Short mmCIF file of C-alpha atoms in Angstrom, two decimals:
data_model
loop_
_atom_site.label_atom_id
_atom_site.label_comp_id
_atom_site.label_asym_id
_atom_site.label_seq_id
_atom_site.Cartn_x
_atom_site.Cartn_y
_atom_site.Cartn_z
CA MET A 1 -16.37 -16.92 11.01
CA PRO A 2 -16.46 -20.79 10.58
CA SER A 3 -19.79 -22.50 11.08
CA SER A 4 -20.15 -25.71 12.35
CA HIS A 5 -22.70 -27.08 9.71
CA LEU A 6 -22.79 -26.96 6.07
CA ASP A 7 -25.26 -24.93 3.95
CA VAL A 8 -26.72 -26.89 1.10
CA ASP A 9 -27.78 -25.59 -2.09
CA PRO A 10 -29.82 -27.96 -3.96
CA GLU A 11 -28.34 -27.43 -7.18
CA LYS A 12 -24.36 -26.78 -6.09
CA GLY A 13 -24.40 -29.11 -3.28
CA PRO A 14 -22.38 -28.79 -0.07
CA ASP A 15 -20.37 -25.29 0.13
CA LEU A 16 -16.84 -26.74 0.52
CA ASP A 17 -15.22 -23.37 0.30
CA PRO A 18 -12.01 -23.62 2.49
CA ARG A 19 -12.06 -19.96 3.58
CA THR A 20 -15.54 -20.84 5.21
CA TYR A 21 -14.60 -23.11 7.74
CA ALA A 22 -11.43 -24.51 9.59
CA ILE A 23 -7.97 -24.16 8.20
CA ASP A 24 -7.18 -27.40 7.19
CA GLY A 25 -10.32 -27.86 4.78
CA PRO A 26 -13.84 -29.34 5.51
CA ASP A 27 -15.51 -32.75 5.23
CA VAL A 28 -18.98 -33.84 6.16
CA THR A 29 -20.04 -36.36 8.66
CA ALA A 30 -23.19 -38.15 8.63
CA ASP A 31 -25.02 -35.67 10.90
CA GLY A 32 -24.31 -32.87 8.47
CA ARG A 33 -21.39 -31.55 10.66
CA VAL A 34 -17.98 -30.27 9.44
CA ASN A 35 -14.76 -32.16 10.48
CA ASP A 36 -11.11 -32.44 9.11
CA ALA A 37 -11.21 -36.00 7.42
CA THR A 38 -10.12 -34.62 4.08
CA VAL A 39 -7.72 -32.02 5.22
CA ARG A 40 -6.26 -30.69 2.02
CA GLY A 41 -8.11 -32.79 -0.49
CA ALA A 42 -11.35 -30.94 0.10
CA ALA A 43 -9.65 -27.61 -0.29
CA GLU A 44 -7.88 -28.64 -3.69
CA ALA A 45 -10.98 -30.30 -5.10
CA ASP A 46 -13.08 -27.27 -4.25
CA ALA A 47 -10.70 -24.81 -5.93
CA SER A 48 -10.50 -27.25 -9.22
CA ARG A 49 -14.47 -27.26 -9.15
CA ARG A 50 -14.90 -23.56 -9.18
CA GLY A 51 -12.28 -22.94 -11.43
CA PRO A 52 -9.95 -19.97 -11.35
CA SER A 53 -12.39 -17.33 -11.02
CA GLY A 54 -14.15 -18.40 -7.95
CA GLY A 55 -17.21 -16.69 -8.82
CA GLY A 56 -15.71 -13.51 -10.42
CA GLY A 57 -13.67 -10.55 -9.42
CA LEU A 58 -10.03 -10.06 -8.98
CA LEU A 59 -9.81 -10.68 -5.26
CA ALA A 60 -11.71 -13.95 -6.00
CA ARG A 61 -9.23 -15.12 -8.52
CA LEU A 62 -6.56 -14.52 -5.87
CA ARG A 63 -8.16 -16.35 -3.15
CA ASP A 64 -8.61 -19.35 -5.36
CA PHE A 65 -5.07 -19.05 -6.44
CA GLU A 66 -4.10 -18.87 -2.71
CA ALA A 67 -6.18 -21.94 -1.63
CA GLN A 68 -4.54 -23.98 -4.56
CA MET A 69 -1.40 -22.77 -3.28
CA ASP A 70 -2.54 -23.71 0.30
CA ALA A 71 -3.71 -27.35 -0.76
CA LYS A 72 -0.26 -28.12 -2.67
CA PHE A 73 2.42 -26.22 -0.50
CA GLY A 74 0.63 -25.46 2.79
CA VAL A 75 1.09 -21.67 2.50
CA GLU A 76 -1.72 -20.83 5.03
CA SER A 77 -4.66 -19.31 2.93
CA GLU A 78 -6.53 -18.65 6.06
CA ALA A 79 -4.24 -17.29 8.48
CA ILE A 80 -6.95 -15.24 10.53
CA GLU A 81 -9.56 -17.77 10.97
CA ARG A 82 -9.78 -19.45 14.53
CA LYS A 83 -7.97 -22.75 15.06
CA ARG A 84 -10.56 -25.09 16.64
CA PRO A 85 -9.21 -27.69 19.18
CA GLU A 86 -10.31 -30.53 16.95
CA ASP A 87 -8.36 -29.35 14.18
CA ARG A 88 -4.94 -29.33 15.95
CA ARG A 89 -2.52 -32.24 16.28
CA PRO A 90 -0.56 -33.19 19.24
CA VAL A 91 3.24 -31.76 18.70
CA SER A 92 6.52 -33.52 19.72
CA TRP A 93 8.84 -32.12 22.10
CA THR A 94 10.95 -30.67 19.36
CA GLU A 95 8.03 -28.56 17.96
CA GLU A 96 7.46 -27.55 21.62
CA LEU A 97 10.85 -26.20 21.70
CA SER A 98 10.10 -23.74 19.09
CA MET A 99 8.04 -21.69 21.94
CA ALA A 100 11.52 -20.56 22.95
CA LEU A 101 13.97 -21.13 19.95
CA LEU A 102 11.46 -19.23 17.59
CA TRP A 103 12.00 -15.84 19.69
CA ALA A 104 15.97 -16.51 20.03
CA SER A 105 16.19 -16.62 16.08
CA GLY A 106 14.10 -13.56 16.02
CA VAL A 107 16.18 -11.12 18.65
CA MET A 108 19.71 -12.36 18.40
CA ASN A 109 20.75 -10.27 15.54
CA THR A 110 22.79 -7.02 14.58
CA SER A 111 20.03 -4.56 15.88
CA CYS A 112 20.02 -6.24 19.30
CA PHE A 113 23.92 -5.91 19.17
CA ALA A 114 23.51 -2.13 18.38
CA THR A 115 21.09 -1.50 21.14
CA GLY A 116 23.93 -2.59 23.62
CA PHE A 117 26.02 0.52 22.68
CA LEU A 118 23.20 2.80 24.22
CA GLY A 119 24.22 2.10 27.90
CA SER A 120 27.90 3.61 27.10
CA GLN A 121 26.39 6.47 25.00
CA PHE A 122 24.08 7.23 28.12
CA GLY A 123 27.24 7.58 30.25
CA LEU A 124 26.65 4.47 32.12
CA SER A 125 29.39 1.94 33.41
CA LEU A 126 29.71 -1.60 31.93
CA LYS A 127 28.51 -3.08 35.03
CA LEU A 128 25.35 -1.12 35.21
CA SER A 129 24.54 -1.53 31.54
CA ILE A 130 24.67 -5.30 31.90
CA LEU A 131 22.54 -5.37 34.80
CA ILE A 132 19.86 -2.94 33.40
CA THR A 133 20.18 -5.15 30.04
CA ILE A 134 19.28 -8.36 31.88
CA LEU A 135 16.54 -7.34 34.21
CA SER A 136 14.92 -5.23 31.54
CA SER A 137 15.08 -7.86 28.99
CA VAL A 138 13.38 -10.13 31.52
CA ALA A 139 10.57 -7.66 32.36
CA GLY A 140 9.79 -7.19 28.64
CA GLY A 141 9.85 -10.67 27.71
CA ALA A 142 7.52 -11.52 30.69
CA VAL A 143 4.90 -9.16 29.28
CA SER A 144 5.25 -10.96 25.78
CA GLY A 145 5.38 -14.31 27.58
CA TYR A 146 1.82 -13.47 29.14
CA CYS A 147 0.26 -12.38 26.00
CA ALA A 148 1.49 -15.78 24.39
CA THR A 149 -0.55 -17.92 26.72
CA PHE A 150 -3.53 -16.87 24.95
CA GLY A 151 -2.87 -18.16 21.55
CA ALA A 152 -3.13 -21.88 22.03
CA ALA A 153 -6.13 -21.69 24.43
CA MET A 154 -8.01 -19.54 22.16
CA GLY A 155 -6.91 -20.65 18.83
CA LEU A 156 -6.72 -17.04 17.79
CA ARG A 157 -3.89 -14.62 16.40
CA GLN A 158 -2.75 -11.96 19.13
CA ILE A 159 -5.08 -9.18 17.49
CA SER A 160 -8.17 -11.54 17.53
CA VAL A 161 -7.44 -12.18 21.15
CA SER A 162 -7.49 -8.57 22.10
CA ARG A 163 -11.15 -8.27 20.56
CA TYR A 164 -12.45 -9.86 23.92
CA SER A 165 -11.19 -6.58 25.90
CA PHE A 166 -11.21 -3.89 23.04
CA GLY A 167 -14.03 -4.89 21.25
CA TRP A 168 -14.56 -4.72 17.60
CA TRP A 169 -13.93 -0.92 16.81
CA PRO A 170 -11.30 0.14 19.29
CA ASN A 171 -9.25 -3.13 18.36
CA LYS A 172 -8.95 -1.57 14.98
CA LEU A 173 -6.58 0.94 16.31
CA VAL A 174 -4.59 -1.94 18.01
CA ALA A 175 -4.34 -3.58 14.74
CA ILE A 176 -3.20 -0.39 12.81
CA LEU A 177 -0.48 -0.04 15.53
CA ASN A 178 0.77 -3.40 15.25
CA CYS A 179 1.28 -3.01 11.69
CA ILE A 180 2.96 0.23 12.06
CA GLN A 181 5.29 -1.49 14.72
CA GLN A 182 6.00 -4.66 12.73
CA ILE A 183 6.82 -2.62 9.64
CA GLY A 184 9.13 -0.34 11.52
CA TRP A 185 10.90 -3.08 13.56
CA ALA A 186 11.74 -4.99 10.08
CA ALA A 187 12.96 -1.49 8.59
CA VAL A 188 15.28 -1.46 11.50
CA GLN A 189 16.70 -4.93 10.77
CA CYS A 190 17.20 -3.85 7.09
CA ILE A 191 19.23 -0.93 7.97
CA THR A 192 21.73 -2.79 10.46
CA GLY A 193 21.80 -5.88 8.17
CA GLY A 194 22.35 -3.45 4.98
CA LEU A 195 25.25 -1.90 6.99
CA ALA A 196 26.72 -5.26 7.47
CA LEU A 197 26.39 -6.33 3.84
CA THR A 198 27.88 -2.98 2.52
CA THR A 199 30.93 -3.61 4.84
CA VAL A 200 31.54 -7.35 3.58
CA SER A 201 31.42 -6.09 0.03
CA ASP A 202 34.02 -3.51 0.90
CA GLY A 203 31.48 -0.89 -0.37
CA SER A 204 30.57 -2.60 -3.51
CA VAL A 205 27.21 -3.14 -2.54
CA SER A 206 25.37 0.14 -1.57
CA LEU A 207 23.33 0.16 1.52
CA ILE A 208 20.03 0.53 -0.49
CA LEU A 209 20.88 -2.56 -2.57
CA GLY A 210 21.73 -4.30 0.67
CA VAL A 211 18.25 -3.27 2.08
CA VAL A 212 16.50 -4.56 -0.84
CA ILE A 213 18.33 -8.16 -0.58
CA LEU A 214 17.53 -8.85 2.84
CA ALA A 215 13.98 -7.71 2.49
CA VAL A 216 13.51 -10.27 -0.50
CA ILE A 217 14.93 -13.00 1.18
CA ALA A 218 12.55 -12.19 4.22
CA LEU A 219 9.78 -11.97 1.60
CA LEU A 220 10.26 -15.42 0.44
CA ILE A 221 10.51 -17.29 3.52
CA SER A 222 7.50 -15.37 5.01
CA LEU A 223 5.25 -16.12 2.04
CA VAL A 224 5.25 -19.74 2.68
CA GLY A 225 3.30 -19.47 5.78
CA LEU A 226 3.67 -20.55 9.41
CA ASN A 227 4.72 -24.30 9.23
CA THR A 228 7.72 -23.27 7.34
CA ILE A 229 8.56 -20.16 9.46
CA LEU A 230 8.59 -22.24 12.58
CA VAL A 231 10.91 -24.82 11.31
CA TYR A 232 13.50 -22.13 9.72
CA GLU A 233 13.53 -20.21 13.11
CA ARG A 234 13.92 -23.31 15.28
CA TYR A 235 17.32 -23.88 14.00
CA ALA A 236 18.39 -20.30 12.73
CA TRP A 237 19.57 -19.04 16.02
CA ILE A 238 22.48 -21.50 16.41
CA ILE A 239 24.56 -19.63 13.88
CA PHE A 240 24.27 -16.39 15.61
CA PHE A 241 24.67 -17.51 18.99
CA VAL A 242 28.10 -18.94 18.01
CA ILE A 243 28.95 -15.70 16.44
CA PHE A 244 28.10 -13.76 19.65
CA LEU A 245 30.26 -16.40 21.76
CA ILE A 246 33.18 -15.45 19.16
CA ILE A 247 32.64 -11.73 19.85
CA PHE A 248 32.78 -12.21 23.74
CA GLY A 249 36.05 -14.23 22.99
CA GLU A 250 37.77 -11.94 20.90
CA THR A 251 36.85 -8.40 22.41
CA GLY A 252 36.31 -9.32 26.17
CA ARG A 253 39.85 -8.88 27.08
CA PHE A 254 39.51 -5.04 26.05
CA ALA A 255 36.54 -4.33 27.85
CA ASP A 256 36.78 -1.61 30.37
CA ASN A 257 35.18 -3.08 33.69
CA THR A 258 36.73 -0.64 36.02
CA THR A 259 35.79 3.14 34.73
CA PRO A 260 32.63 4.28 36.63
CA SER A 261 29.63 6.11 35.16
CA SER A 262 30.30 9.39 33.59
CA VAL A 263 27.10 10.97 34.82
CA THR A 264 26.06 11.25 38.52
CA GLY A 265 22.97 12.12 40.63
CA ALA A 266 19.71 12.87 38.94
CA THR A 267 21.29 12.85 35.57
CA LEU A 268 22.56 9.02 36.31
CA ALA A 269 19.01 8.26 37.42
CA GLY A 270 17.65 9.65 34.20
CA SER A 271 20.15 7.66 31.97
CA VAL A 272 19.11 4.58 34.11
CA LEU A 273 15.55 5.16 33.17
CA SER A 274 16.12 5.77 29.51
CA LEU A 275 18.00 2.73 28.98
CA ILE A 276 15.46 0.57 31.00
CA ALA A 277 12.87 1.85 28.70
CA THR A 278 14.64 1.18 25.43
CA VAL A 279 15.48 -2.16 26.44
CA TYR A 280 12.30 -3.15 28.06
CA GLY A 281 10.53 -1.82 24.80
CA SER A 282 12.67 -4.14 22.75
CA SER A 283 11.38 -7.08 24.53
CA ALA A 284 7.92 -6.01 25.19
CA SER A 285 7.18 -5.09 21.68
CA TRP A 286 6.54 -8.95 20.69
CA SER A 287 3.68 -9.05 22.79
CA THR A 288 1.38 -7.98 20.09
CA ILE A 289 1.96 -11.03 17.81
CA THR A 290 3.29 -13.79 20.10
CA SER A 291 0.05 -15.74 19.94
CA ASP A 292 0.24 -15.69 16.18
CA TYR A 293 2.92 -18.54 16.55
CA TYR A 294 0.93 -20.76 18.94
CA VAL A 295 -2.42 -21.48 17.36
CA HIS A 296 -1.27 -24.70 16.02
CA TYR A 297 -0.50 -26.22 19.62
CA PRO A 298 -2.88 -28.29 21.45
CA ALA A 299 -5.65 -26.14 23.47
CA ASN A 300 -4.50 -27.89 26.89
CA VAL A 301 -0.93 -26.98 26.31
CA SER A 302 0.32 -25.79 29.66
CA ARG A 303 0.21 -22.14 30.11
CA ILE A 304 2.98 -22.07 32.60
CA LYS A 305 5.12 -23.72 29.99
CA VAL A 306 4.16 -21.19 27.40
CA PHE A 307 4.87 -18.42 29.52
CA LEU A 308 8.30 -19.68 30.48
CA MET A 309 9.43 -20.50 27.51
CA THR A 310 8.27 -17.57 25.54
CA THR A 311 9.81 -15.03 28.36
CA PHE A 312 13.13 -16.62 28.68
CA GLY A 313 13.15 -17.42 24.67
CA ILE A 314 13.10 -13.56 24.33
CA ALA A 315 14.97 -12.42 27.51
CA ILE A 316 18.10 -14.60 27.25
CA PRO A 317 18.92 -14.39 23.30
CA THR A 318 18.31 -10.56 23.73
CA THR A 319 20.73 -10.43 26.71
CA ILE A 320 23.28 -12.11 25.06
CA GLY A 321 23.32 -9.60 21.84
CA MET A 322 22.76 -6.72 23.90
CA VAL A 323 25.40 -7.48 26.63
CA ALA A 324 28.10 -8.22 23.60
CA GLY A 325 26.95 -4.62 22.55
CA CYS A 326 27.70 -3.62 25.91
CA VAL A 327 31.18 -5.35 26.29
CA VAL A 328 32.31 -3.60 22.79
CA ALA A 329 31.15 -0.24 23.62
CA SER A 330 33.15 -0.36 26.82
CA THR A 331 36.44 -1.54 24.77
CA PHE A 332 36.57 1.90 23.23
CA THR A 333 38.47 3.01 26.36
CA ASN A 334 41.35 0.62 25.68
CA ARG A 335 40.98 0.53 21.75
CA PRO A 336 40.14 3.78 20.67
CA ASP A 337 40.71 2.80 17.09
CA TRP A 338 37.42 0.73 17.25
CA GLY A 339 35.75 3.82 18.50
CA ASP A 340 36.88 5.82 15.68
CA THR A 341 35.63 3.00 13.13
CA TYR A 342 32.15 2.80 15.09
CA ALA A 343 31.53 6.59 14.87
CA ASN A 344 32.91 7.18 11.21
CA ARG A 345 32.02 4.05 9.58
CA GLY A 346 29.36 2.19 11.23
CA ILE A 347 29.08 -1.01 12.94
CA GLY A 348 29.65 -3.33 9.94
CA TYR A 349 32.99 -1.95 9.81
CA LEU A 350 33.66 -2.23 13.58
CA ILE A 351 32.78 -5.84 13.68
CA GLN A 352 35.15 -6.37 10.79
CA ASP A 353 37.96 -4.55 12.49
CA MET A 354 37.65 -6.25 15.78
CA LEU A 355 37.51 -9.96 14.63
CA TYR A 356 40.59 -11.57 13.22
CA PRO A 357 41.77 -12.82 11.10
CA ARG A 358 40.29 -10.58 8.25
CA GLY A 359 38.95 -13.22 6.11
CA PHE A 360 37.54 -15.07 9.01
CA ALA A 361 35.63 -11.70 10.00
CA LYS A 362 34.12 -11.30 6.81
CA PHE A 363 32.84 -14.69 6.87
CA LEU A 364 31.14 -14.01 10.16
CA LEU A 365 30.09 -10.68 9.10
CA THR A 366 28.29 -12.23 5.96
CA LEU A 367 26.54 -14.66 8.23
CA LEU A 368 25.38 -11.69 10.49
CA VAL A 369 23.71 -10.01 7.61
CA LEU A 370 21.30 -13.00 7.75
CA SER A 371 20.33 -12.33 11.36
CA GLY A 372 18.12 -9.72 10.40
CA VAL A 373 16.28 -12.01 8.05
CA ASN A 374 14.99 -14.02 11.00
CA ASN A 375 13.26 -10.98 12.56
CA MET A 376 11.92 -9.67 9.40
CA VAL A 377 10.17 -13.07 8.47
CA MET A 378 8.14 -12.73 11.75
CA ASN A 379 7.51 -9.14 11.19
CA LEU A 380 6.26 -9.51 7.75
CA TYR A 381 4.14 -12.51 8.54
CA SER A 382 2.37 -10.84 11.46
CA ALA A 383 1.93 -7.32 9.80
CA ALA A 384 0.04 -9.14 6.87
CA ILE A 385 -2.06 -10.85 9.59
CA SER A 386 -2.98 -7.62 11.29
CA PHE A 387 -3.83 -5.78 8.00
CA GLN A 388 -6.41 -8.37 7.51
CA GLN A 389 -8.07 -7.57 10.64
CA LEU A 390 -8.26 -4.01 9.89
CA ALA A 391 -11.81 -4.42 8.29
CA ARG A 392 -14.02 -7.03 6.73
CA PRO A 393 -12.68 -6.11 3.10
CA CYS A 394 -9.27 -6.29 4.22
CA ALA A 395 -9.78 -9.91 5.27
CA GLN A 396 -10.85 -10.77 1.89
CA VAL A 397 -7.55 -9.50 0.47
CA PRO A 398 -5.32 -12.80 0.44
CA ARG A 399 -2.30 -12.86 3.02
CA ILE A 400 0.27 -13.06 0.26
CA ILE A 401 -1.05 -9.62 -1.40
CA TRP A 402 -0.66 -8.15 2.44
CA THR A 403 2.74 -9.38 2.69
CA LEU A 404 4.06 -7.92 -0.50
CA PHE A 405 2.48 -4.67 0.28
CA CYS A 406 4.22 -4.74 3.62
CA PHE A 407 7.53 -5.67 1.97
CA VAL A 408 7.22 -2.30 -0.09
CA CYS A 409 6.59 -0.43 2.85
CA ILE A 410 9.63 -1.87 4.87
CA MET A 411 12.08 -1.14 1.98
CA ALA A 412 10.71 2.64 1.71
CA LEU A 413 11.03 3.23 5.46
CA ALA A 414 14.48 1.45 5.72
CA ILE A 415 15.93 3.40 2.77
CA GLY A 416 14.29 6.64 3.92
CA GLY A 417 15.79 6.31 7.45
CA ARG A 418 18.97 4.72 7.07
CA ALA A 419 21.01 8.00 8.21
CA ASN A 420 20.57 8.19 11.98
CA LEU A 421 20.51 4.57 13.24
CA ASN A 422 21.13 5.19 16.84
CA ASP A 423 18.59 8.04 17.14
CA TYR A 424 16.03 5.68 15.19
CA LEU A 425 16.49 2.67 17.51
CA VAL A 426 16.40 4.84 20.85
CA ASN A 427 13.08 6.64 19.70
CA PHE A 428 11.19 3.68 17.91
CA LEU A 429 12.11 1.01 20.57
CA SER A 430 11.24 3.11 23.28
CA LEU A 431 7.76 4.19 21.65
CA LEU A 432 7.11 0.35 21.24
CA GLY A 433 7.23 -0.33 24.76
CA TYR A 434 4.57 2.37 25.85
CA TRP A 435 1.62 1.02 24.27
CA CYS A 436 2.45 -2.55 24.51
CA THR A 437 2.45 -1.98 28.32
CA SER A 438 -1.17 -0.69 28.11
CA TYR A 439 -2.16 -3.53 25.69
CA ALA A 440 -0.91 -6.21 28.04
CA ILE A 441 -2.37 -4.89 31.31
CA ILE A 442 -5.83 -4.66 29.65
CA LEU A 443 -5.57 -8.29 28.47
CA PHE A 444 -4.55 -9.31 31.96
CA GLU A 445 -7.17 -7.41 33.91
CA GLU A 446 -9.90 -8.58 31.51
CA HIS A 447 -8.79 -12.10 32.06
CA VAL A 448 -8.17 -12.11 35.80
CA PHE A 449 -10.96 -9.83 37.05
CA PHE A 450 -13.85 -10.37 34.41
CA ARG A 451 -13.15 -13.62 32.93
CA ASN A 452 -12.15 -15.38 36.23
CA ARG A 453 -9.08 -16.89 34.63
CA THR A 454 -11.33 -19.06 32.65
CA PHE A 455 -11.39 -19.58 28.93
CA GLY A 456 -14.82 -20.98 29.19
CA ASN A 457 -16.11 -17.48 29.69
CA TYR A 458 -15.15 -16.40 26.44
CA ASN A 459 -17.67 -16.83 23.60
CA LEU A 460 -14.81 -18.21 21.05
CA GLU A 461 -17.69 -18.85 18.47
CA GLY A 462 -18.20 -15.12 18.43
CA TRP A 463 -14.67 -14.03 17.78
CA ASN A 464 -15.54 -12.47 14.57
CA ASP A 465 -18.94 -11.15 15.26
CA PRO A 466 -19.26 -7.59 16.77
CA ALA A 467 -22.59 -8.26 18.33
CA LYS A 468 -20.92 -10.89 20.42
CA LEU A 469 -17.82 -8.89 21.56
CA PRO A 470 -17.61 -6.08 24.25
CA LEU A 471 -18.15 -2.71 22.65
CA GLY A 472 -14.38 -1.77 24.08
CA ILE A 473 -15.41 1.41 25.69
CA ALA A 474 -13.33 0.73 29.01
CA ALA A 475 -10.14 -0.41 27.05
CA ALA A 476 -10.32 2.48 24.82
CA VAL A 477 -10.81 4.82 27.77
CA ALA A 478 -7.82 2.92 29.72
CA PHE A 479 -5.68 2.94 26.55
CA LEU A 480 -6.01 6.62 25.84
CA LEU A 481 -5.33 7.67 29.33
CA GLY A 482 -2.15 5.28 28.91
CA VAL A 483 -1.42 7.42 25.73
CA ALA A 484 -1.64 10.53 27.86
CA SER A 485 0.43 9.17 30.62
CA TRP A 486 3.35 7.89 28.64
CA CYS A 487 3.30 11.46 26.52
CA MET A 488 3.87 13.06 30.15
CA GLY A 489 6.75 10.84 31.09
CA MET A 490 8.52 9.81 27.74
CA SER A 491 11.98 11.15 27.02
CA GLN A 492 12.66 11.11 23.22
CA THR A 493 15.13 13.20 21.16
CA TRP A 494 12.14 14.80 19.44
CA PHE A 495 9.94 15.27 22.62
CA VAL A 496 10.62 15.23 26.47
CA GLY A 497 7.49 15.12 28.69
CA PRO A 498 7.15 17.47 31.56
CA LEU A 499 7.84 14.71 34.15
CA ALA A 500 10.77 13.13 32.30
CA LYS A 501 12.29 16.84 32.08
CA LYS A 502 12.50 17.03 35.68
CA ILE A 503 14.91 13.95 36.21
CA GLY A 504 18.46 15.08 35.47
CA ALA A 505 20.05 17.38 32.79
CA ASN A 506 19.02 15.12 29.86
CA GLY A 507 15.65 13.76 30.96
CA GLY A 508 14.79 10.44 32.36
CA ASP A 509 12.24 8.09 30.48
CA VAL A 510 9.35 7.27 32.81
CA GLY A 511 6.64 6.64 30.26
CA ASN A 512 6.19 2.93 30.80
CA GLU A 513 6.03 3.17 34.49
CA MET A 514 3.43 5.87 34.17
CA THR A 515 1.38 3.82 31.48
CA PHE A 516 1.54 0.84 33.63
CA VAL A 517 0.18 2.50 36.57
CA VAL A 518 -2.43 4.67 34.72
CA THR A 519 -3.71 1.86 32.65
CA ALA A 520 -4.01 -0.52 35.55
CA LEU A 521 -6.03 1.71 37.72
CA SER A 522 -8.27 2.96 34.97
CA TYR A 523 -9.31 -0.15 33.25
CA VAL A 524 -10.86 -2.15 35.96
CA PRO A 525 -13.72 0.52 37.10
CA ALA A 526 -14.14 1.45 33.57
CA ARG A 527 -14.85 -2.28 32.54
CA TYR A 528 -17.08 -2.56 35.71
CA LEU A 529 -19.26 0.33 34.41
CA GLU A 530 -19.43 -0.81 31.11
CA LEU A 531 -20.56 -4.13 32.11
CA LYS A 532 -23.24 -2.57 34.49
CA PHE A 533 -24.80 -0.25 31.95
CA ILE A 534 -24.10 -1.92 28.70
CA GLY A 535 -24.00 -5.48 29.82
CA ARG A 536 -21.18 -6.69 27.54
#
């Protein structure tokens, strides 16, 4: 944890280790306090003074190298450290737009497009699929938008923010789940992007090679740190927005807007609930990383602005991509040849067949290949930060090393799970929404009922000190009860809960609704008892 004073050794002089203090590197004022007057110079000078070994040991050498790279290229060597208000600079209106455009680049991709096909597969009409997609995207985006409001106010990454409700030890479970979530979502992007790349090359590039190519591109971008990621994501969405408009224009006239849902009664209700769970989970899954990208904003930035820009920055692009999928899936009634292509050859060949002329279709498909990279960049970056917060020794491992580790995991998972894309999407995305709902509700109730909506009631200096954080008993109890409730209500290919089984012939997913109610009702009394008998 950064200190506000320098410890001075009579022989070595002031400790200028940039990992000890603020991210931009320390300096010393006349009264011995730290400021940021020598932003990168101190870090570079200190790295040079200590030499490459930094005191011995492989990790020390790696941290020295990372610090030197940060000083020269800004690769962000201290990602998890709290960003103090005085260390942040005012941002321009174009930089504030990143609060929305960042997510637009992350969600408007081929994976989002593929998710739009699920409404048709559940037997729902086009009108109903579109309505559910819009409302569920906004609901999930609002969950992520609320979590985003903590980042700038506290100067902490999202997993660090939740230490003030989950405590030191239970929050490690949150970090583990977030690592799994980010790696898994990136694997989905690899699969869909790899399929598109295979199609563009007419099969000369295998799916495995396509996965590797996409993962390597995302790795190179994510290694450089937050500043470069924000600039890249601020503009990357434009290309994919234009492509989806073209998809609407070339396929819309074949859409089937008259055929009603093929399921009725309780089975219809079950299909609606399952689609809601999938789409909601897609948008809500960002809630565990949103603050990661706002720590550089001024602490007094409007929380309402952060909430609205994040909510609709996620919901609108998600809706565009998924509704395009809904429209294309409905065209199979009028264009059965497209349906055969999708069923037998996959989404990449479908895009190539339904757009024209063929050369132009190949060009657009080539650009769509890169859409998965936008998402993967954010997944890699946030997963590495989460790994650093699993334990103190993990924090000593440089972010670059964790990023490389996540890269290997993503490739292994994508290659191993490439066979059944739709089943993978339904199960994985729905699972994301369950625990993200519990996470967001606990943060909300802690802030509203026990911190009186005031950030002055958080001991921000103690963010990395277990003794100054809650024990997290209440959060653990509420979270585990939420786990039990979502197991009762979930409807997955591999497991249908007892409550879900009662809704229609195929089951209906009510896991998120159950999780919301149970977590909300259990956390407040449990936290009250924790404060009464433990005191923190």
